[in-house]
Amino acid sequence: MASRNYDRIADRYEELRGGESRAEAIALAITPELCGPRVLDVGVGTGIVAAAFERRGYTVFGVDISQAMLARARPRLHGRIICATGERMPLRDHVVDTAIFVWSLHHIAQPVAALRDAARIVRPGGRVIVIAARPEPQPDEIGQIFTRLNELDRPDPATDLDLPTMAGLRTVATGAVALEFEQSPKDQAQLVEDRQYAPLWELDDTRWRAIVQPVIDALRALPDPDSPRTRVLRQPYRVFVSA
């Protein structure tokens, strides 16, 4: 299993994933968990979340495997970016205060190795923070239908209770980032049909017909499918320190 590369949707990533409002919500929730001015963003993507931390006075370094995403991060982080895998980051030991994984750990082929490397780069007493890609159970009608696609994705390592031990870490805090946005069933269905989510990129026709098409059809069959609904996703996070 290889790490996922987001080159193919770099030009639309921010539009598809909530843009500045999402970035600000993440920074607002996570800033109290940071433990110093130097932050490493593993899977930095376009740098939009890192820029939200920078506006709060932090110095952020970014690592990602996608050159197309990093091209958008470069002007935001003023050259403090590296194209590298999360498992083997070319940074010295103990050079940042906190390392964060924002919806990125489940895209890395070896998540335990990535956490270990992040812990190496963090100073003694520093923190590693992981925001889960998969939200808490969604009570709204769009979310209940959309989560049927979870079976197509990799397990989210952020929810694996054995993960800290395997990586030499222990959990010191937990919480959730609340992301509020407007979305219609029709818009969600179109995102699925356009394969804008990583688990759908290479999906074969048989599984598409069996699993994905019924989700698209169910979303479009909801009442008033063109009308936006207010949705709130709660993305769990965990804060680790070296054990």
PDB file of C-alpha atoms in Angstrom:
ATOM      1  CA  MET A   1       0.000   0.000   0.000  1.00  0.00           C
ATOM      2  CA  ALA A   2       1.508   3.300  -1.101  1.00  0.00           C
ATOM      3  CA  SER A   3       1.067   6.743   0.408  1.00  0.00           C
ATOM      4  CA  ARG A   4      -1.560   8.791  -1.410  1.00  0.00           C
ATOM      5  CA  ASN A   5      -0.435  11.662  -3.599  1.00  0.00           C
ATOM      6  CA  TYR A   6      -2.910  14.532  -4.055  1.00  0.00           C
ATOM      7  CA  ASP A   7      -1.415  15.959  -7.259  1.00  0.00           C
ATOM      8  CA  ARG A   8      -4.574  15.102  -9.191  1.00  0.00           C
ATOM      9  CA  ILE A   9      -6.862  17.420  -7.178  1.00  0.00           C
ATOM     10  CA  ALA A  10      -4.379  20.096  -6.082  1.00  0.00           C
ATOM     11  CA  ASP A  11      -6.071  22.743  -8.220  1.00  0.00           C
ATOM     12  CA  ARG A  12      -9.432  22.163  -6.494  1.00  0.00           C
ATOM     13  CA  TYR A  13      -8.353  20.949  -3.062  1.00  0.00           C
ATOM     14  CA  GLU A  14      -9.156  24.088  -1.091  1.00  0.00           C
ATOM     15  CA  GLU A  15     -12.522  24.517  -2.807  1.00  0.00           C
ATOM     16  CA  LEU A  16     -13.405  20.902  -2.047  1.00  0.00           C
ATOM     17  CA  ARG A  17     -12.182  20.823   1.555  1.00  0.00           C
ATOM     18  CA  GLY A  18     -13.606  23.968   3.063  1.00  0.00           C
ATOM     19  CA  GLY A  19     -11.003  26.640   2.276  1.00  0.00           C
ATOM     20  CA  GLU A  20     -10.128  29.376   4.755  1.00  0.00           C
ATOM     21  CA  SER A  21     -13.083  28.758   7.062  1.00  0.00           C
ATOM     22  CA  ARG A  22     -12.007  25.176   7.670  1.00  0.00           C
ATOM     23  CA  ALA A  23      -8.389  26.225   8.167  1.00  0.00           C
ATOM     24  CA  GLU A  24      -9.382  28.837  10.731  1.00  0.00           C
ATOM     25  CA  ALA A  25     -11.592  26.366  12.604  1.00  0.00           C
ATOM     26  CA  ILE A  26      -8.737  23.879  12.838  1.00  0.00           C
ATOM     27  CA  ALA A  27      -6.239  26.498  13.999  1.00  0.00           C
ATOM     28  CA  LEU A  28      -8.684  27.840  16.579  1.00  0.00           C
ATOM     29  CA  ALA A  29      -9.251  24.385  18.059  1.00  0.00           C
ATOM     30  CA  ILE A  30      -5.651  23.169  17.973  1.00  0.00           C
ATOM     31  CA  THR A  31      -3.719  26.297  18.997  1.00  0.00           C
ATOM     32  CA  PRO A  32      -4.295  25.661  22.740  1.00  0.00           C
ATOM     33  CA  GLU A  33      -2.663  22.240  22.329  1.00  0.00           C
ATOM     34  CA  LEU A  34       0.578  23.591  20.810  1.00  0.00           C
ATOM     35  CA  CYS A  35       3.595  23.846  23.099  1.00  0.00           C
ATOM     36  CA  GLY A  36       5.935  26.292  21.399  1.00  0.00           C
ATOM     37  CA  PRO A  37       6.425  28.553  18.385  1.00  0.00           C
ATOM     38  CA  ARG A  38       7.818  25.974  15.923  1.00  0.00           C
ATOM     39  CA  VAL A  39       5.335  23.640  14.235  1.00  0.00           C
ATOM     40  CA  LEU A  40       5.814  20.837  11.703  1.00  0.00           C
ATOM     41  CA  ASP A  41       2.781  20.150   9.482  1.00  0.00           C
ATOM     42  CA  VAL A  42       3.096  16.601   8.097  1.00  0.00           C
ATOM     43  CA  GLY A  43       0.988  16.389   4.948  1.00  0.00           C
ATOM     44  CA  VAL A  44       0.924  20.169   4.673  1.00  0.00           C
ATOM     45  CA  GLY A  45      -0.847  20.123   1.307  1.00  0.00           C
ATOM     46  CA  THR A  46      -1.502  23.622  -0.019  1.00  0.00           C
ATOM     47  CA  GLY A  47      -0.401  25.157   3.285  1.00  0.00           C
ATOM     48  CA  ILE A  48      -3.780  26.709   3.985  1.00  0.00           C
ATOM     49  CA  VAL A  49      -3.978  25.304   7.536  1.00  0.00           C
ATOM     50  CA  ALA A  50      -0.314  26.102   8.169  1.00  0.00           C
ATOM     51  CA  ALA A  51      -0.970  29.692   7.116  1.00  0.00           C
ATOM     52  CA  ALA A  52      -3.735  29.944   9.733  1.00  0.00           C
ATOM     53  CA  PHE A  53      -1.189  28.999  12.402  1.00  0.00           C
ATOM     54  CA  GLU A  54       1.320  31.449  10.986  1.00  0.00           C
ATOM     55  CA  ARG A  55      -1.228  34.245  11.353  1.00  0.00           C
ATOM     56  CA  ARG A  56      -1.264  33.388  15.036  1.00  0.00           C
ATOM     57  CA  GLY A  57       2.479  33.893  15.339  1.00  0.00           C
ATOM     58  CA  TYR A  58       3.767  30.347  14.809  1.00  0.00           C
ATOM     59  CA  THR A  59       6.566  29.364  12.436  1.00  0.00           C
ATOM     60  CA  VAL A  60       5.406  26.371  10.407  1.00  0.00           C
ATOM     61  CA  PHE A  61       7.476  23.884   8.405  1.00  0.00           C
ATOM     62  CA  GLY A  62       5.653  21.650   5.917  1.00  0.00           C
ATOM     63  CA  VAL A  63       6.279  18.187   4.488  1.00  0.00           C
ATOM     64  CA  ASP A  64       4.276  16.565   1.676  1.00  0.00           C
ATOM     65  CA  ILE A  65       4.826  14.166  -1.226  1.00  0.00           C
ATOM     66  CA  SER A  66       2.702  16.142  -3.691  1.00  0.00           C
ATOM     67  CA  GLN A  67       4.666  18.640  -5.745  1.00  0.00           C
ATOM     68  CA  ALA A  68       1.446  20.198  -7.040  1.00  0.00           C
ATOM     69  CA  MET A  69       0.157  20.808  -3.516  1.00  0.00           C
ATOM     70  CA  LEU A  70       3.527  22.162  -2.368  1.00  0.00           C
ATOM     71  CA  ALA A  71       3.562  24.628  -5.252  1.00  0.00           C
ATOM     72  CA  ARG A  72       0.573  26.269  -3.557  1.00  0.00           C
ATOM     73  CA  ALA A  73       2.120  26.032  -0.085  1.00  0.00           C
ATOM     74  CA  ARG A  74       5.430  27.611  -1.093  1.00  0.00           C
ATOM     75  CA  PRO A  75       4.345  31.290  -1.058  1.00  0.00           C
ATOM     76  CA  ARG A  76       2.500  30.770   2.214  1.00  0.00           C
ATOM     77  CA  LEU A  77       5.422  29.209   4.077  1.00  0.00           C
ATOM     78  CA  HIS A  78       8.225  31.210   2.458  1.00  0.00           C
ATOM     79  CA  GLY A  79      10.276  28.198   1.430  1.00  0.00           C
ATOM     80  CA  ARG A  80       9.915  26.213   4.660  1.00  0.00           C
ATOM     81  CA  ILE A  81       8.610  23.171   2.790  1.00  0.00           C
ATOM     82  CA  ILE A  82      10.104  19.810   1.879  1.00  0.00           C
ATOM     83  CA  CYS A  83       8.926  17.184  -0.590  1.00  0.00           C
ATOM     84  CA  ALA A  84       9.352  13.941   1.351  1.00  0.00           C
ATOM     85  CA  THR A  85       7.463  10.981   2.733  1.00  0.00           C
ATOM     86  CA  GLY A  86       6.099  11.173   6.253  1.00  0.00           C
ATOM     87  CA  GLU A  87       8.023   8.072   7.303  1.00  0.00           C
ATOM     88  CA  ARG A  88      11.474   9.514   6.508  1.00  0.00           C
ATOM     89  CA  MET A  89      11.513  13.293   6.853  1.00  0.00           C
ATOM     90  CA  PRO A  90      14.892  14.968   6.206  1.00  0.00           C
ATOM     91  CA  LEU A  91      14.848  17.103   9.350  1.00  0.00           C
ATOM     92  CA  ARG A  92      17.189  17.080  12.331  1.00  0.00           C
ATOM     93  CA  ASP A  93      16.195  15.692  15.708  1.00  0.00           C
ATOM     94  CA  HIS A  94      14.343  17.962  18.137  1.00  0.00           C
ATOM     95  CA  VAL A  95      13.946  21.002  15.840  1.00  0.00           C
ATOM     96  CA  VAL A  96      10.237  21.768  16.387  1.00  0.00           C
ATOM     97  CA  ASP A  97       7.960  22.016  19.404  1.00  0.00           C
ATOM     98  CA  THR A  98       4.880  20.336  17.915  1.00  0.00           C
ATOM     99  CA  ALA A  99       4.190  18.116  14.912  1.00  0.00           C
ATOM    100  CA  ILE A 100       0.658  17.975  13.515  1.00  0.00           C
ATOM    101  CA  PHE A 101      -1.108  15.622  11.123  1.00  0.00           C
ATOM    102  CA  VAL A 102      -4.252  17.293   9.773  1.00  0.00           C
ATOM    103  CA  TRP A 103      -6.367  14.653   8.000  1.00  0.00           C
ATOM    104  CA  SER A 104      -3.126  13.202   6.658  1.00  0.00           C
ATOM    105  CA  LEU A 105      -2.000  10.228   8.754  1.00  0.00           C
ATOM    106  CA  HIS A 106      -4.363   7.755   7.059  1.00  0.00           C
ATOM    107  CA  HIS A 107      -2.871   8.674   3.669  1.00  0.00           C
ATOM    108  CA  ILE A 108       0.628   7.618   4.759  1.00  0.00           C
ATOM    109  CA  ALA A 109       1.583   4.037   3.936  1.00  0.00           C
ATOM    110  CA  GLN A 110       3.249   3.385   7.304  1.00  0.00           C
ATOM    111  CA  PRO A 111       1.500   5.539   9.926  1.00  0.00           C
ATOM    112  CA  VAL A 112       3.420   4.147  12.900  1.00  0.00           C
ATOM    113  CA  ALA A 113       6.737   4.957  11.218  1.00  0.00           C
ATOM    114  CA  ALA A 114       5.460   8.455  10.446  1.00  0.00           C
ATOM    115  CA  LEU A 115       4.512   9.043  14.077  1.00  0.00           C
ATOM    116  CA  ARG A 116       7.893   7.798  15.249  1.00  0.00           C
ATOM    117  CA  ASP A 117       9.672  10.134  12.858  1.00  0.00           C
ATOM    118  CA  ALA A 118       7.525  13.060  13.951  1.00  0.00           C
ATOM    119  CA  ALA A 119       8.362  12.268  17.592  1.00  0.00           C
ATOM    120  CA  ARG A 120      12.061  12.269  16.674  1.00  0.00           C
ATOM    121  CA  ILE A 121      11.799  15.729  15.156  1.00  0.00           C
ATOM    122  CA  VAL A 122       9.858  17.149  18.109  1.00  0.00           C
ATOM    123  CA  ARG A 123      11.901  18.453  21.051  1.00  0.00           C
ATOM    124  CA  PRO A 124      11.863  16.607  24.398  1.00  0.00           C
ATOM    125  CA  GLY A 125       8.565  17.425  26.051  1.00  0.00           C
ATOM    126  CA  GLY A 126       7.041  18.423  22.713  1.00  0.00           C
ATOM    127  CA  ARG A 127       3.817  17.125  21.267  1.00  0.00           C
ATOM    128  CA  VAL A 128       2.489  15.190  18.277  1.00  0.00           C
ATOM    129  CA  ILE A 129      -1.131  15.977  17.348  1.00  0.00           C
ATOM    130  CA  VAL A 130      -3.262  13.906  14.990  1.00  0.00           C
ATOM    131  CA  ILE A 131      -6.621  15.101  13.633  1.00  0.00           C
ATOM    132  CA  ALA A 132      -8.643  12.174  12.350  1.00  0.00           C
ATOM    133  CA  ALA A 133      -9.774  12.219   8.746  1.00  0.00           C
ATOM    134  CA  ARG A 134     -12.977  10.371   9.558  1.00  0.00           C
ATOM    135  CA  PRO A 135     -15.460  12.435  11.594  1.00  0.00           C
ATOM    136  CA  GLU A 136     -17.542  11.259  14.504  1.00  0.00           C
ATOM    137  CA  PRO A 137     -20.860   9.599  13.497  1.00  0.00           C
ATOM    138  CA  GLN A 138     -22.881  12.087  11.489  1.00  0.00           C
ATOM    139  CA  PRO A 139     -26.516  12.548  12.527  1.00  0.00           C
ATOM    140  CA  ASP A 140     -27.620  14.528   9.458  1.00  0.00           C
ATOM    141  CA  GLU A 141     -29.236  12.849   6.466  1.00  0.00           C
ATOM    142  CA  ILE A 142     -26.396  13.650   4.049  1.00  0.00           C
ATOM    143  CA  GLY A 143     -23.779  12.342   6.460  1.00  0.00           C
ATOM    144  CA  GLN A 144     -25.660   9.134   7.185  1.00  0.00           C
ATOM    145  CA  ILE A 145     -25.748   8.307   3.483  1.00  0.00           C
ATOM    146  CA  PHE A 146     -22.221   9.455   2.693  1.00  0.00           C
ATOM    147  CA  THR A 147     -20.656   7.350   5.454  1.00  0.00           C
ATOM    148  CA  ARG A 148     -21.706   4.209   3.597  1.00  0.00           C
ATOM    149  CA  LEU A 149     -18.540   4.868   1.568  1.00  0.00           C
ATOM    150  CA  ASN A 150     -16.344   4.328   4.633  1.00  0.00           C
ATOM    151  CA  GLU A 151     -15.950   0.677   3.727  1.00  0.00           C
ATOM    152  CA  LEU A 152     -13.951   1.742   0.664  1.00  0.00           C
ATOM    153  CA  ASP A 153     -11.350   3.671   2.646  1.00  0.00           C
ATOM    154  CA  ARG A 154      -8.397   2.624   4.738  1.00  0.00           C
ATOM    155  CA  PRO A 155      -8.908   2.357   8.503  1.00  0.00           C
ATOM    156  CA  ASP A 156      -8.203   5.695  10.161  1.00  0.00           C
ATOM    157  CA  PRO A 157      -5.090   5.175  12.320  1.00  0.00           C
ATOM    158  CA  ALA A 158      -6.030   8.193  14.433  1.00  0.00           C
ATOM    159  CA  THR A 159      -8.717   6.057  16.094  1.00  0.00           C
ATOM    160  CA  ASP A 160      -6.471   3.028  16.694  1.00  0.00           C
ATOM    161  CA  LEU A 161      -5.977   2.825  20.450  1.00  0.00           C
ATOM    162  CA  ASP A 162      -2.827   0.700  20.025  1.00  0.00           C
ATOM    163  CA  LEU A 163      -1.149   3.277  17.803  1.00  0.00           C
ATOM    164  CA  PRO A 164       0.532   5.360  20.560  1.00  0.00           C
ATOM    165  CA  THR A 165       2.169   2.302  22.113  1.00  0.00           C
ATOM    166  CA  MET A 166       3.445   1.035  18.767  1.00  0.00           C
ATOM    167  CA  ALA A 167       4.947   4.447  18.014  1.00  0.00           C
ATOM    168  CA  GLY A 168       6.424   4.967  21.495  1.00  0.00           C
ATOM    169  CA  LEU A 169       3.868   7.630  22.406  1.00  0.00           C
ATOM    170  CA  ARG A 170       1.186   8.122  25.017  1.00  0.00           C
ATOM    171  CA  THR A 171      -2.018  10.137  24.824  1.00  0.00           C
ATOM    172  CA  VAL A 172      -2.229  13.261  27.001  1.00  0.00           C
ATOM    173  CA  ALA A 173      -5.337  14.951  25.588  1.00  0.00           C
ATOM    174  CA  THR A 174      -8.252  14.395  23.230  1.00  0.00           C
ATOM    175  CA  GLY A 175     -10.807  16.667  21.646  1.00  0.00           C
ATOM    176  CA  ALA A 176     -12.609  17.433  18.411  1.00  0.00           C
ATOM    177  CA  VAL A 177     -12.579  20.139  15.757  1.00  0.00           C
ATOM    178  CA  ALA A 178     -16.085  21.275  14.796  1.00  0.00           C
ATOM    179  CA  LEU A 179     -16.410  22.189  11.119  1.00  0.00           C
ATOM    180  CA  GLU A 180     -19.659  23.889  10.087  1.00  0.00           C
ATOM    181  CA  PHE A 181     -20.608  24.424   6.451  1.00  0.00           C
ATOM    182  CA  GLU A 182     -23.518  24.534   4.006  1.00  0.00           C
ATOM    183  CA  GLN A 183     -24.052  21.686   1.535  1.00  0.00           C
ATOM    184  CA  SER A 184     -26.922  20.356  -0.537  1.00  0.00           C
ATOM    185  CA  PRO A 185     -27.492  16.649  -1.223  1.00  0.00           C
ATOM    186  CA  LYS A 186     -27.043  17.372  -4.927  1.00  0.00           C
ATOM    187  CA  ASP A 187     -23.626  18.967  -4.352  1.00  0.00           C
ATOM    188  CA  GLN A 188     -22.457  16.051  -2.198  1.00  0.00           C
ATOM    189  CA  ALA A 189     -23.662  13.593  -4.820  1.00  0.00           C
ATOM    190  CA  GLN A 190     -21.773  15.477  -7.528  1.00  0.00           C
ATOM    191  CA  LEU A 191     -18.531  15.367  -5.528  1.00  0.00           C
ATOM    192  CA  VAL A 192     -18.892  11.607  -5.232  1.00  0.00           C
ATOM    193  CA  GLU A 193     -19.778  11.175  -8.898  1.00  0.00           C
ATOM    194  CA  ASP A 194     -16.720  13.244  -9.882  1.00  0.00           C
ATOM    195  CA  ARG A 195     -14.463  10.990  -7.757  1.00  0.00           C
ATOM    196  CA  GLN A 196     -13.217  13.883  -5.664  1.00  0.00           C
ATOM    197  CA  TYR A 197     -12.421  11.593  -2.695  1.00  0.00           C
ATOM    198  CA  ALA A 198      -9.250   9.520  -2.630  1.00  0.00           C
ATOM    199  CA  PRO A 199     -10.891   6.085  -2.096  1.00  0.00           C
ATOM    200  CA  LEU A 200     -12.802   6.587  -5.369  1.00  0.00           C
ATOM    201  CA  TRP A 201      -9.869   7.483  -7.591  1.00  0.00           C
ATOM    202  CA  GLU A 202      -9.027   3.975  -8.809  1.00  0.00           C
ATOM    203  CA  LEU A 203     -12.199   2.142  -7.853  1.00  0.00           C
ATOM    204  CA  ASP A 204     -13.260  -0.563 -10.317  1.00  0.00           C
ATOM    205  CA  ASP A 205     -16.624  -0.486 -12.080  1.00  0.00           C
ATOM    206  CA  THR A 206     -18.024  -3.466 -10.182  1.00  0.00           C
ATOM    207  CA  ARG A 207     -17.548  -1.917  -6.753  1.00  0.00           C
ATOM    208  CA  TRP A 208     -18.670   1.452  -8.069  1.00  0.00           C
ATOM    209  CA  ARG A 209     -22.005   0.007  -9.173  1.00  0.00           C
ATOM    210  CA  ALA A 210     -22.429  -2.000  -5.969  1.00  0.00           C
ATOM    211  CA  ILE A 211     -21.396   0.614  -3.390  1.00  0.00           C
ATOM    212  CA  VAL A 212     -20.989   4.100  -4.827  1.00  0.00           C
ATOM    213  CA  GLN A 213     -23.859   4.471  -7.269  1.00  0.00           C
ATOM    214  CA  PRO A 214     -26.473   3.636  -4.585  1.00  0.00           C
ATOM    215  CA  VAL A 215     -25.005   6.418  -2.431  1.00  0.00           C
ATOM    216  CA  ILE A 216     -25.253   8.915  -5.290  1.00  0.00           C
ATOM    217  CA  ASP A 217     -28.824   7.837  -6.001  1.00  0.00           C
ATOM    218  CA  ALA A 218     -29.828   8.060  -2.314  1.00  0.00           C
ATOM    219  CA  LEU A 219     -28.403  11.567  -1.976  1.00  0.00           C
ATOM    220  CA  ARG A 220     -30.266  12.791  -5.039  1.00  0.00           C
ATOM    221  CA  ALA A 221     -33.462  11.162  -3.766  1.00  0.00           C
ATOM    222  CA  LEU A 222     -33.502  13.207  -0.549  1.00  0.00           C
ATOM    223  CA  PRO A 223     -36.231  15.869  -0.270  1.00  0.00           C
ATOM    224  CA  ASP A 224     -35.282  19.206  -1.876  1.00  0.00           C
ATOM    225  CA  PRO A 225     -31.898  17.931  -3.073  1.00  0.00           C
ATOM    226  CA  ASP A 226     -30.909  21.385  -4.379  1.00  0.00           C
ATOM    227  CA  SER A 227     -31.416  23.056  -0.982  1.00  0.00           C
ATOM    228  CA  PRO A 228     -28.300  23.515   1.184  1.00  0.00           C
ATOM    229  CA  ARG A 229     -28.316  22.072   4.681  1.00  0.00           C
ATOM    230  CA  THR A 230     -26.199  23.277   7.588  1.00  0.00           C
ATOM    231  CA  ARG A 231     -23.805  20.461   8.384  1.00  0.00           C
ATOM    232  CA  VAL A 232     -21.411  20.097  11.318  1.00  0.00           C
ATOM    233  CA  LEU A 233     -18.586  17.566  11.210  1.00  0.00           C
ATOM    234  CA  ARG A 234     -16.696  16.839  14.412  1.00  0.00           C
ATOM    235  CA  GLN A 235     -13.179  15.633  13.627  1.00  0.00           C
ATOM    236  CA  PRO A 236     -11.597  13.929  16.670  1.00  0.00           C
ATOM    237  CA  TYR A 237      -8.010  14.740  17.570  1.00  0.00           C
ATOM    238  CA  ARG A 238      -5.464  13.191  19.913  1.00  0.00           C
ATOM    239  CA  VAL A 239      -2.402  14.768  21.503  1.00  0.00           C
ATOM    240  CA  PHE A 240       0.640  12.578  22.143  1.00  0.00           C
ATOM    241  CA  VAL A 241       3.964  12.892  23.946  1.00  0.00           C
ATOM    242  CA  SER A 242       6.863  10.440  24.020  1.00  0.00           C
ATOM    243  CA  ALA A 243       6.165   7.595  26.445  1.00  0.00           C
TER     244      ALA A 243
END
